[in-house]
Coordinates of C-alpha atoms and ligand atoms in Angstrom, one line a residue:
X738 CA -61.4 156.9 83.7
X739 CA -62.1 156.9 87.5
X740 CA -63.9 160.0 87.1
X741 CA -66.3 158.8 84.7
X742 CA -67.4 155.7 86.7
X743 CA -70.5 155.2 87.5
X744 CA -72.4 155.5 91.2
X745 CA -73.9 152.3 91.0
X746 CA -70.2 150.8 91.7
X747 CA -69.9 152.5 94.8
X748 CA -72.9 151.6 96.0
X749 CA -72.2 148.0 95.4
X750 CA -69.1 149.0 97.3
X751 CA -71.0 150.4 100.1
X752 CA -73.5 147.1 99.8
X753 CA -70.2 144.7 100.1
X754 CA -68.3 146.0 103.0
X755 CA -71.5 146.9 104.8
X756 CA -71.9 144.8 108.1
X757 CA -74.2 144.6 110.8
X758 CA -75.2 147.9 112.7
X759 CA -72.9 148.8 115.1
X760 CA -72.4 152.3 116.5
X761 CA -68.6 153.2 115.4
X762 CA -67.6 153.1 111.8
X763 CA -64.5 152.7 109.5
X764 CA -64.4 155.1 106.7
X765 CA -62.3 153.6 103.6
X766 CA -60.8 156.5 101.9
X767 CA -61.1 156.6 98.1
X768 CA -57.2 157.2 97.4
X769 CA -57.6 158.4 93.7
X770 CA -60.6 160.9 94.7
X771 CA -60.1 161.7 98.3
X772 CA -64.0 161.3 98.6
X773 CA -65.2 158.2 101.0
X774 CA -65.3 155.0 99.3
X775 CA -67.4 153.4 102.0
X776 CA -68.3 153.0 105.4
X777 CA -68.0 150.0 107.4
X778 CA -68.7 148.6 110.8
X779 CA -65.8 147.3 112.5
X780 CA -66.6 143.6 113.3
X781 CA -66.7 143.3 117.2
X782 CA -66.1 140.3 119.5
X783 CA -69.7 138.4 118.4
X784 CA -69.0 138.8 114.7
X785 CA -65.2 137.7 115.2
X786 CA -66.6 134.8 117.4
X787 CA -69.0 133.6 115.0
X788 CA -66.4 134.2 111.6
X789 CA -64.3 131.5 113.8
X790 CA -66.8 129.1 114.8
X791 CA -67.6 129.0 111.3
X792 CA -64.5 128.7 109.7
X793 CA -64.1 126.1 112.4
X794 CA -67.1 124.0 111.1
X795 CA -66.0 124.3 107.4
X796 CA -62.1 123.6 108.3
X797 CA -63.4 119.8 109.6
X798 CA -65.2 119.0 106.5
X799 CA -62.5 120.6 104.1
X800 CA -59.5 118.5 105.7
X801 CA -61.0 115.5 105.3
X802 CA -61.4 115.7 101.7
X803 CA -58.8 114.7 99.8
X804 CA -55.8 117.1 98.6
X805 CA -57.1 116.4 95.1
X806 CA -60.5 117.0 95.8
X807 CA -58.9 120.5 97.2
X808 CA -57.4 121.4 94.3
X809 CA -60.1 120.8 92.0
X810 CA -62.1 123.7 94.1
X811 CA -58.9 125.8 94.0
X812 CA -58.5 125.2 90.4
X813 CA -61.8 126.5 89.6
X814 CA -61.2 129.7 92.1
X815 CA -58.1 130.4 90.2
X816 CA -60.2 129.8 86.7
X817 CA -62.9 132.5 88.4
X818 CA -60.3 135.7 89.0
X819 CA -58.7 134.5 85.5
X820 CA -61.6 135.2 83.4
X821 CA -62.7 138.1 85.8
X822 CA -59.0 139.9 86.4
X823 CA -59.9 143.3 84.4
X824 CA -63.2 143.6 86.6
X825 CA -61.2 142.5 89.6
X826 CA -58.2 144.7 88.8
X827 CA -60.7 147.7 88.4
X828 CA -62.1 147.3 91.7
X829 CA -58.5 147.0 93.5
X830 CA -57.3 150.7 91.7
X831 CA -60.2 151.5 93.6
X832 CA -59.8 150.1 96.8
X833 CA -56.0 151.4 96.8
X834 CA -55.5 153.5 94.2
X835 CA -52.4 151.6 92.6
X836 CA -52.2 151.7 88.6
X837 CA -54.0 149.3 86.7
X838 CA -51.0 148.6 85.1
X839 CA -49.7 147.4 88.2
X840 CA -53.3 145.9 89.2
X841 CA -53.7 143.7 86.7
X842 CA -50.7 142.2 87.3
X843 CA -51.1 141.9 91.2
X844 CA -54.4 139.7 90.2
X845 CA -52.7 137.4 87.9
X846 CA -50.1 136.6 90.6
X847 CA -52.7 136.0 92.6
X848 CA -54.5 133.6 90.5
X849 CA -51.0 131.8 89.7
X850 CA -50.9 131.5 93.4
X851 CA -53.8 129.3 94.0
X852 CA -53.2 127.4 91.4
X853 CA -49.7 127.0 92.5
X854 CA -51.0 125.8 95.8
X855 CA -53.8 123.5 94.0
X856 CA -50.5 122.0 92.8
X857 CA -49.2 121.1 95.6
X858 CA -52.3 120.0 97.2
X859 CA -52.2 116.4 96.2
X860 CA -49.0 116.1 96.8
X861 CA -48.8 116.6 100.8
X862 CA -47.4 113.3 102.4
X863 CA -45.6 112.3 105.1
X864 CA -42.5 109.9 105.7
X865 CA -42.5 105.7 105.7
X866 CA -39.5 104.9 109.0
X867 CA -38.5 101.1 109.6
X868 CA -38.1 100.2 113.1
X869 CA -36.6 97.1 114.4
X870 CA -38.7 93.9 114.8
X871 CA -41.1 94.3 111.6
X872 CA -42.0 97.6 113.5
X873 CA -42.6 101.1 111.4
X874 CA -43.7 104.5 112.0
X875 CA -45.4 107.2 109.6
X876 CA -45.9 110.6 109.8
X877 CA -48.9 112.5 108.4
X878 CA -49.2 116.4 107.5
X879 CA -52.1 117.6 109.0
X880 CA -53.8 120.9 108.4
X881 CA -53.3 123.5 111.4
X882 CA -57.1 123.9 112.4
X883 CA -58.3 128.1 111.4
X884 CA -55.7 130.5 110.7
X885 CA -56.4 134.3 111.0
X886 CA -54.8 136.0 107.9
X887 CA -54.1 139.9 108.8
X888 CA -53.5 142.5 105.7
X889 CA -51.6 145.1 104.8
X890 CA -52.9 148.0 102.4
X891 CA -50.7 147.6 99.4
X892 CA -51.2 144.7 98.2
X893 CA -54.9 143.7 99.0
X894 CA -56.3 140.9 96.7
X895 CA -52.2 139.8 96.4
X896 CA -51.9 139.6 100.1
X897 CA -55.5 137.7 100.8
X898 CA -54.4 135.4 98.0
X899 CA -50.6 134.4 98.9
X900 CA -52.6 133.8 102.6
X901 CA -55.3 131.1 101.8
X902 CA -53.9 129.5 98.7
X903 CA -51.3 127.5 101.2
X904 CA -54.0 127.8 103.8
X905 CA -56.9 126.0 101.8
X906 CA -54.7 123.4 100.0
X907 CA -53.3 122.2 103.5
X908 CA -56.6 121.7 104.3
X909 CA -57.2 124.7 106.6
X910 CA -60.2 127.7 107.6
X911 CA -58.7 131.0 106.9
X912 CA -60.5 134.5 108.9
X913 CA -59.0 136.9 106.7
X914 CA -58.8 140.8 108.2
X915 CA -58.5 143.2 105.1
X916 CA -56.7 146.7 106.2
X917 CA -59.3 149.0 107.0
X918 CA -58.5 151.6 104.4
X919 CA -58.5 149.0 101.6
X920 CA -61.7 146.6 103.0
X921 CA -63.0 145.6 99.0
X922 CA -61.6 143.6 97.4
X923 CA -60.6 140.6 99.8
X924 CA -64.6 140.0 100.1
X925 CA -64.7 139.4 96.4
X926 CA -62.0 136.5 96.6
X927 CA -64.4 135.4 99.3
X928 CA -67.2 135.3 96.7
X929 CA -65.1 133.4 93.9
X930 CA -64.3 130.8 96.9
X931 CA -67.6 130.1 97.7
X932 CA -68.5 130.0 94.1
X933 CA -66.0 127.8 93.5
X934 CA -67.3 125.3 95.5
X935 CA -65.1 125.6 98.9
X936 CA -67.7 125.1 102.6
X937 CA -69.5 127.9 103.9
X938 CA -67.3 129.3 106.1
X939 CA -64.1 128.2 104.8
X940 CA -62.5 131.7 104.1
X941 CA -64.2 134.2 105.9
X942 CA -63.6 138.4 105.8
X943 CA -64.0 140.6 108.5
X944 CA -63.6 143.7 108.8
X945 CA -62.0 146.2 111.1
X946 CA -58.9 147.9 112.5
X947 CA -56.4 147.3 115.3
X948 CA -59.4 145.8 117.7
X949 CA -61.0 143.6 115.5
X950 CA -56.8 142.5 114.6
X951 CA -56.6 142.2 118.5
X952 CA -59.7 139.8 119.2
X953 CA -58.4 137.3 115.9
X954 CA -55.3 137.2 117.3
X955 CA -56.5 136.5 121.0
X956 CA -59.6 133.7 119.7
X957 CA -58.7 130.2 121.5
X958 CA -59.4 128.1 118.5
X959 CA -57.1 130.3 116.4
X960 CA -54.2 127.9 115.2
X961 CA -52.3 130.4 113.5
X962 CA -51.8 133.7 112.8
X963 CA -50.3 135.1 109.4
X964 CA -49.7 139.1 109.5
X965 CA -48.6 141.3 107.2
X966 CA -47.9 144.8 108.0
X967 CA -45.9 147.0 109.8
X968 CA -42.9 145.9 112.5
X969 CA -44.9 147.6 115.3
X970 CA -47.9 145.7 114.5
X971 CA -46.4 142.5 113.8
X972 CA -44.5 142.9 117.8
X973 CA -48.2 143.2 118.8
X974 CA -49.4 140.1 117.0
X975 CA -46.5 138.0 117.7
X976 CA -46.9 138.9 121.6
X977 CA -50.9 138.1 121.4
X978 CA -50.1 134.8 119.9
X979 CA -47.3 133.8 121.9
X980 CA -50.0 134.4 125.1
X981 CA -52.1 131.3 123.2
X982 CA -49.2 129.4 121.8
X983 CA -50.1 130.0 118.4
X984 CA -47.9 129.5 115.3
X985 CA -47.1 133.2 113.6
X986 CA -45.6 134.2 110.3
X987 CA -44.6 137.8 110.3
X988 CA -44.2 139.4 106.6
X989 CA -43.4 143.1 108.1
X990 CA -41.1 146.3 106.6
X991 CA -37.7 146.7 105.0
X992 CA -35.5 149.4 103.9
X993 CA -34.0 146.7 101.2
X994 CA -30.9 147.7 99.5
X995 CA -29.6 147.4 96.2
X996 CA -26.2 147.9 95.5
X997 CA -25.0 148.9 91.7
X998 CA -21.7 148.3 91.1
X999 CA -19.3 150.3 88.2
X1000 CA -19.6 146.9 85.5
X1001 CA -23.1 147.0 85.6
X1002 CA -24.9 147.1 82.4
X1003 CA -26.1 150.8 83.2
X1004 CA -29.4 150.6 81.4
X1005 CA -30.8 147.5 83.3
X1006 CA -29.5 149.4 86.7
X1007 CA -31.7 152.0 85.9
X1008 CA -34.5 150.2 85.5
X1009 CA -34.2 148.1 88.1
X1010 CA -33.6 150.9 90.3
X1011 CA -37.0 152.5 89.5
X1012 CA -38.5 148.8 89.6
X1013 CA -37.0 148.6 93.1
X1014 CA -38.9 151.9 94.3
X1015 CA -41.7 153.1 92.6
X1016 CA -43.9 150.3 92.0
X1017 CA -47.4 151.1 94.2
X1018 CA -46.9 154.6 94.5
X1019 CA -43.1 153.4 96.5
X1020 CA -45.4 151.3 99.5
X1021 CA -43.8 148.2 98.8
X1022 CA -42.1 146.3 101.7
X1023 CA -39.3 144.8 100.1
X1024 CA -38.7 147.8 97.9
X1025 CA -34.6 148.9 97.6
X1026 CA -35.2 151.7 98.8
X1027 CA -31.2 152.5 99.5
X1028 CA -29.6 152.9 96.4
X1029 CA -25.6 152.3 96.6
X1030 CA -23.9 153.1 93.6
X1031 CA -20.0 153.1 93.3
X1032 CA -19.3 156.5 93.0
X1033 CA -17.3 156.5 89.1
X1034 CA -20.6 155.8 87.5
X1035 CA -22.5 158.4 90.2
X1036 CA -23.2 161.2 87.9
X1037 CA -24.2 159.1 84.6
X1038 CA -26.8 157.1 87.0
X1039 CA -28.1 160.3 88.6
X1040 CA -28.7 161.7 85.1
X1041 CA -30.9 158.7 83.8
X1042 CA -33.0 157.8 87.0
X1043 CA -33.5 161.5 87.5
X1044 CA -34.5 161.6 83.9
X1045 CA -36.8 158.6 83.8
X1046 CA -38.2 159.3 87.2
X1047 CA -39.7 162.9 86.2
X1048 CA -41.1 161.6 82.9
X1049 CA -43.4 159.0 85.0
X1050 CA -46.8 159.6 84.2
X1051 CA -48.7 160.2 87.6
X1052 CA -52.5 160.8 87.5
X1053 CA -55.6 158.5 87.3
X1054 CA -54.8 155.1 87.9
X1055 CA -57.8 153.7 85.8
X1056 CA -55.4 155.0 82.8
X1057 CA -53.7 153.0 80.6
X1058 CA -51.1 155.4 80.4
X1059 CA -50.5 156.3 84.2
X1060 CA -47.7 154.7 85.8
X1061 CA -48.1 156.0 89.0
X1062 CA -51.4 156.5 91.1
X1063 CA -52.5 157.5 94.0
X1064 CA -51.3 156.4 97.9
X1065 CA -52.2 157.3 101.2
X1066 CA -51.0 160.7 100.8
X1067 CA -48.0 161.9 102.2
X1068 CA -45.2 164.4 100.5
X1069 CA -41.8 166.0 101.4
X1070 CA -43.0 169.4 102.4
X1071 CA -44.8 167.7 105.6
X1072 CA -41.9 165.1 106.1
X1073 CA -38.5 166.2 108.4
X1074 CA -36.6 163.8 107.3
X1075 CA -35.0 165.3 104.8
X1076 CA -32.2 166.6 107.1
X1077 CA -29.8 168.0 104.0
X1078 CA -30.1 165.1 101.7
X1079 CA -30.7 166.8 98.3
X1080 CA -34.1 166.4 96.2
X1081 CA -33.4 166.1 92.7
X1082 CA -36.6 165.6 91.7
X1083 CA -40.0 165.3 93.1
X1084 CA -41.4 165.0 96.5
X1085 CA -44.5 167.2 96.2
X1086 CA -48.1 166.9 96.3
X1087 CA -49.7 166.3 92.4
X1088 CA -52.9 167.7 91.3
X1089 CA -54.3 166.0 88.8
X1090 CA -55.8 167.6 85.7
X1091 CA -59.1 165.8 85.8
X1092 CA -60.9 168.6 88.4
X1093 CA -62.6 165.4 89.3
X1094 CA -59.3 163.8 90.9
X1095 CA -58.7 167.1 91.8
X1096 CA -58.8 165.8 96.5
X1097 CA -57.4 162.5 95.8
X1098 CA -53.8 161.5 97.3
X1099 CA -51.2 162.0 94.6
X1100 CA -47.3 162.6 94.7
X1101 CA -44.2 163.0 92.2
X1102 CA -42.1 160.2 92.4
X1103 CA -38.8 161.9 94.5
X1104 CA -35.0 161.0 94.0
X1105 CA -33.1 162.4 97.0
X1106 CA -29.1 162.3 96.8
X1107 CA -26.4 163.8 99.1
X1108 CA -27.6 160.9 101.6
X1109 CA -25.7 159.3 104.6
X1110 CA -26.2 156.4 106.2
X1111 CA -27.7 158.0 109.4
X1112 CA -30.0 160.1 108.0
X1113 CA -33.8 159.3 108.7
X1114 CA -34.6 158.9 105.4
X1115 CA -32.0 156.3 105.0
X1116 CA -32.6 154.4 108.1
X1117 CA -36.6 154.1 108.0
X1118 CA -39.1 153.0 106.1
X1119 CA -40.7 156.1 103.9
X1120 CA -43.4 153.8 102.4
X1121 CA -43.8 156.7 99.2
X1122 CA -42.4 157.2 95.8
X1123 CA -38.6 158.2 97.7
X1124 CA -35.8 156.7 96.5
X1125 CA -32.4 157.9 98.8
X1126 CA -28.7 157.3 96.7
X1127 CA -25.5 156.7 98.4
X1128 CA -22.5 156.7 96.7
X1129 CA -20.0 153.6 97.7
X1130 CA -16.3 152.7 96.9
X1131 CA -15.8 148.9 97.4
X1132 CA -17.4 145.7 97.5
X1133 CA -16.6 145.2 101.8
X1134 CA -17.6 148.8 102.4
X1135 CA -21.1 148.4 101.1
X1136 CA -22.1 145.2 102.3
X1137 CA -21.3 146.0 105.5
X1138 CA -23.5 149.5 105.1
X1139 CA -26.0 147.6 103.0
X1140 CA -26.1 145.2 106.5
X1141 CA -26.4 148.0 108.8
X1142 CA -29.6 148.2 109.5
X1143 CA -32.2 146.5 111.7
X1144 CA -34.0 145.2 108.5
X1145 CA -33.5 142.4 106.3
X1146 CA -36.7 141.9 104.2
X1147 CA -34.9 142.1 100.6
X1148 CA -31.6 143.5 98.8
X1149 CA -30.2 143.4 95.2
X1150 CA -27.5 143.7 93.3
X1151 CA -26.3 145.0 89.5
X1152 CA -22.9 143.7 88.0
X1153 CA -21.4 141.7 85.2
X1154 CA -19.1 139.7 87.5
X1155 CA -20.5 136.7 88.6
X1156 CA -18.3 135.5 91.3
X1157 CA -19.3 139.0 92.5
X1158 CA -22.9 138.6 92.3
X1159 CA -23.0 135.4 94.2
X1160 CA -20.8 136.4 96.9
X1161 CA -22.9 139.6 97.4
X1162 CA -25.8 137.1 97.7
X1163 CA -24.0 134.9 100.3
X1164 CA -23.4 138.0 102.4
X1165 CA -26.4 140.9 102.3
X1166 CA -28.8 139.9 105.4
X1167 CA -32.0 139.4 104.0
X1168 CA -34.5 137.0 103.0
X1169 CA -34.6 137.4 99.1
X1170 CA -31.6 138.7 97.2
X1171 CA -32.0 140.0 93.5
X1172 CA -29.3 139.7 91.0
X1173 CA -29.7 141.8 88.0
X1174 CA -33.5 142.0 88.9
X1175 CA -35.5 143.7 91.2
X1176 CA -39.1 143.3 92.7
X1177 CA -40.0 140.3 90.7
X1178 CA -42.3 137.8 93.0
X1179 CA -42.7 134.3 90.8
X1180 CA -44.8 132.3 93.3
X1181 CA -42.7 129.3 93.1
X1182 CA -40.2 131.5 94.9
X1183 CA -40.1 132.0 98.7
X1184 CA -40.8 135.4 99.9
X1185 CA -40.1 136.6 103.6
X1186 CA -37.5 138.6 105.5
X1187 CA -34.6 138.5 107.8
X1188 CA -34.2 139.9 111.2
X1189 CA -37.1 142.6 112.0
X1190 CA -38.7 141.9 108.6
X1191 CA -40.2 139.0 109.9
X1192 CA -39.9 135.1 109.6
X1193 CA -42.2 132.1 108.1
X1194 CA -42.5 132.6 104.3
X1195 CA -45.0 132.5 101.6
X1196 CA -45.0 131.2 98.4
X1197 CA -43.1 128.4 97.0
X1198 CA -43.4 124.8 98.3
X1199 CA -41.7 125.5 102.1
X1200 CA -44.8 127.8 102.9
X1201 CA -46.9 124.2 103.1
X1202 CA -44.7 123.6 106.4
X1203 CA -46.0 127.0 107.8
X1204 CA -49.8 125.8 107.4
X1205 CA -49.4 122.5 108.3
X1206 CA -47.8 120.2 111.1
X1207 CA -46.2 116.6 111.2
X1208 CA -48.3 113.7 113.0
X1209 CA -46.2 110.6 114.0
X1210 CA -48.1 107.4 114.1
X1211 CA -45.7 104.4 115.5
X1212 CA -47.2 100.5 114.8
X1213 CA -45.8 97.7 116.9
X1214 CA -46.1 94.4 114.9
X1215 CA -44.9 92.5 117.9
X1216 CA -45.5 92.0 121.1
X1217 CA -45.6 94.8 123.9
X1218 CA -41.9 94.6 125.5
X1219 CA -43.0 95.3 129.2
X1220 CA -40.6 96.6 132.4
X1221 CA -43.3 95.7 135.3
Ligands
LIG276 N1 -43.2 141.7 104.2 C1 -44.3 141.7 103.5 O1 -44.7 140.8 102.8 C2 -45.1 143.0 103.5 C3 -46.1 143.2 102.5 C4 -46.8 144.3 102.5 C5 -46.6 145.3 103.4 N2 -45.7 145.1 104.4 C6 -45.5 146.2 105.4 O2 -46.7 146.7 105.9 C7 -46.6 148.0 106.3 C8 -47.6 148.9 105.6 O3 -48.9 148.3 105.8 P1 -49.9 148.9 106.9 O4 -49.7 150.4 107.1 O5 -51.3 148.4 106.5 O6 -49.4 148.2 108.2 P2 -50.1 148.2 109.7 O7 -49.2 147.4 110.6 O8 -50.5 149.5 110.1 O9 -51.5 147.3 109.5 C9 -51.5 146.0 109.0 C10 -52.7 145.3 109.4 O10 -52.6 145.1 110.8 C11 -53.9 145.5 111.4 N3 -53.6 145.9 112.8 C12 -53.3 147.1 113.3 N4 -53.1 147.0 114.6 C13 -53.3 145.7 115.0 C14 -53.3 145.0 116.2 N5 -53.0 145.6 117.4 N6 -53.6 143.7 116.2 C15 -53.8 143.0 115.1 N7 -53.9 143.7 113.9 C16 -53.7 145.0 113.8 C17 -54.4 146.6 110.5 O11 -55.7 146.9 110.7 C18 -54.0 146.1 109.2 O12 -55.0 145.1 108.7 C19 -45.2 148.4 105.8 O13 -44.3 148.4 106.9 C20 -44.8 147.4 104.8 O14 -43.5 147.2 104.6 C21 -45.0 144.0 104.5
LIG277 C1 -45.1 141.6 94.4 N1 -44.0 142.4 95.1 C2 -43.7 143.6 94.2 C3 -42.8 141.7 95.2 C4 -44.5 142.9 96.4 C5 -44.7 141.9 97.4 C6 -45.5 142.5 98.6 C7 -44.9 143.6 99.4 O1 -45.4 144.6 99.8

């Protein structure tokens, strides 16, 4: 259990995130405990500077080895976190505070990952074009130079992972910029890089908050910059790039929804509807977060979800049993967005038994009904265990609802019909649409929003077209045709 680990682990923590001495410092909250997990220095514009120049130095070497040669490296990475996931997972319930249910399985997609990506990284090629006259051009794709990766909190190793798998096997530098509440366990991936075999250099951590963000994003030799976070950050980072013409993909918010129509098989709804908002303590971006359901089968899905959502176990996420741990801390009595929406369940600060756990950042999972479509807890993005249900009468009405929103990151739908189910698809406004599903991430699959949820993707193979760009090389086998 987290209260029974021991000090030594922390001050390894406090030995892995500590950089040089500066004057201002970062404290990393210990979500589970509410004590500090570690203080770090913010890295400043030398320490950005030199991150860059060497990622630079590694990013010529690593491009010109070939995409097998990559992959090899990449394979062995991915081998690494395989054999050490319940170690890593331990670490990341400690650096956010998520389950290690959930955990474990953010470290095996993130393995998967780069070995999706060492995949693919013999396979990058360009295009043979006949020309008239014996003539012929090629194209080549060519790795991008050092991309800055930017994280979000939820999802640390996952995010730092889905970032320099496509970056590496395209034969890029990554500068990777952890969230400064959760600054851990991106510096181990670094580790089980360098182990692997990749150039010093090649993926590099800092740390830091909005300034350190600021000075990656402004860097002249930054190629690219790949953010994931908030919409109000990712406006900032797309305007900072734009100023150096760099390429951006933006993985930002949602307020996804998922509709559940009356011919559903009820059982899987249910589930799906807690899958869709209560994984991570509800601080997932694509998370369906507005729940439509037509209103005959209102009550009977109220009863279950209601049901299932009090009997999640909540507590210390280094549990087998937990389900729920902790998050940044937030809770319905301090929140006025409630605005007469009805809490059915939920929605208030937890104390754990464990007098040990006793500060830490916990919260019963809420289900909130009586919603309307302008309410704020309808329209923006909670980012905590809130799930808001709004009845619906027909198919028009609710995409057009589901639509009505200046997101467009993810949306679902339940239903036996499936003419229905693929017309839904073909008309909800966002970048992944689940059908009889929710939440599931294969890395095969392309993940990235619509509208002000973003644009570029990761995962899948399109993402090697966001790390790398197209050289045309034209051969004359004749003589020079000349006008002067
Ligand atoms: N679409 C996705 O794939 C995805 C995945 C996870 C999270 N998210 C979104 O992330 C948000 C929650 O994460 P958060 O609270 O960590 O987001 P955030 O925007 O507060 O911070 C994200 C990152 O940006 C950095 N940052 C802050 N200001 C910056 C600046 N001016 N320049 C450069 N970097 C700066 C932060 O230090 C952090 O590393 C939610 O909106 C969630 O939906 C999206
Ligand atoms: C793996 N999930 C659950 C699809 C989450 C992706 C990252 C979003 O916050």
């Amino acid at each position: 259990s987290l209260a029974l680990l021991p000090t030594r682990l922390f001050k390894n923590m406090l030995y892995i995130v500590a950089m040089r001495a500066q004057p201002a410092y970062n404290q990393s909250i210990l979500f589970p405990a509410g004590r500090v997990l570690c203080q770090m220095v913010p890295c400043g514009s030398e320490e950005v500077d030199e991150s860059i120049k060497s990622a630079h130095s590694a990013y010529r070497k690593w491009s010109k080895m070939a995409g097998m040669e990559r992959a090899r490296v990449m394979l062995e990475a991915a081998r690494i976190i395989r054999e050490r996931r319940e170690k890593i997972a331990k670490l990341e319930v400690i650096n956010n505070g998520k389950s290690i249910t959930e955990a474990l399985v953010d470290i095996d997609i993130a393995w998967q990952c780069i070995e999706y990506y060492a995949g693919l990284a013999g396979t990058l090629a360009g295009q043979h074009v006949q020309l008239p006259g014996g003539a012929f051009a090629y194209t080549r794709r060519e790795a991008l130079g050092v991309c800055v990766g930017i994280g979000a909190f939820n999802y640390p190793f996952q995010i730092a992972s889905w970032k320099s798998a496509p970056a590496l096997a395209c034969g890029n530098a990554m500068v990777f910029k952890p969230s400064p509440m959760t600054p851990v366990t991106a510096v181990i991936l670094a580790e089980i890089y360098k182990e692997a075999g990749v150039p010093d250099g090649l993926f590099c951590v800092v740390q830091g908050g909005a300034e350190t963000g600021t000075l990656l994003c402004q860097h002249p030799m930054v190629a690219k910059v790949s953010f994931t976070g908030s919409v109000p950050t990712g406006k900032k980072v797309m305007e900072m790039s734009a100023k150096g013409v760099k390429q951006v993909t933006l993985e930002l918010g949602g307020k996804s929804p998922l509709l559940i129509f009356k011919d559903c098989e009820l059982e899987n709804a249910v589930r799906g509807a807690l899958m869709a908002n209560f994984l991570t303590q509800g601080q997932v971006c694509c998370n369906g977060t507005r729940v439509f359901v037509q209103r005959e089968i209102l009550p009977k899905f109220l009863e279950e979800v209601v049901k299932r959502t009090k009997a999640i176990a909540v507590g210390d996420p280094l549990l087998d049993g937990t389900r729920m741990g902790a998050s940044r801390g937030s809770d319905l009595t301090t929140v006025s967005f409630l605005q007469g929406a009805n809490v059915l369940c939920g929605g208030e600060p937890f104390v754990p038994s464990d007098p040990k756990l006793k500060g830490g950042y916990y919260m019963s999972p809420c289900v909130l009904d009586n919603c309307k479509d302008d309410m704020t807890c309808v329209k923006e993005e909670i980012f905590g265990p809130v799930m808001s249900v709004l009845p619906f009468d027909a198919e028009e009405e609710v995409i057009q609802r589901a639509n009505n929103t200046t997101f467009g990151l993810a949306s679902g739908v339940f239903t036996r019909d499936i003419s229905r189910a693929h017309r839904v698809a073909e008309n909800l406004e966002a970048g992944t649409c689940f059908i009889n599903n929710y939440n599931i991430s294969p890395v095969e699959v392309p993940f990235g929003g619509y509208k002000n949820s973003g644009f570029g993707r990761e995962n899948g193979q399109v993402t090697i077209e966001y790390y790398s760009q197209l050289k045309t090389v034209v051969v004359e086998m004749g003589d020079v045709e000349n006008y002067f």
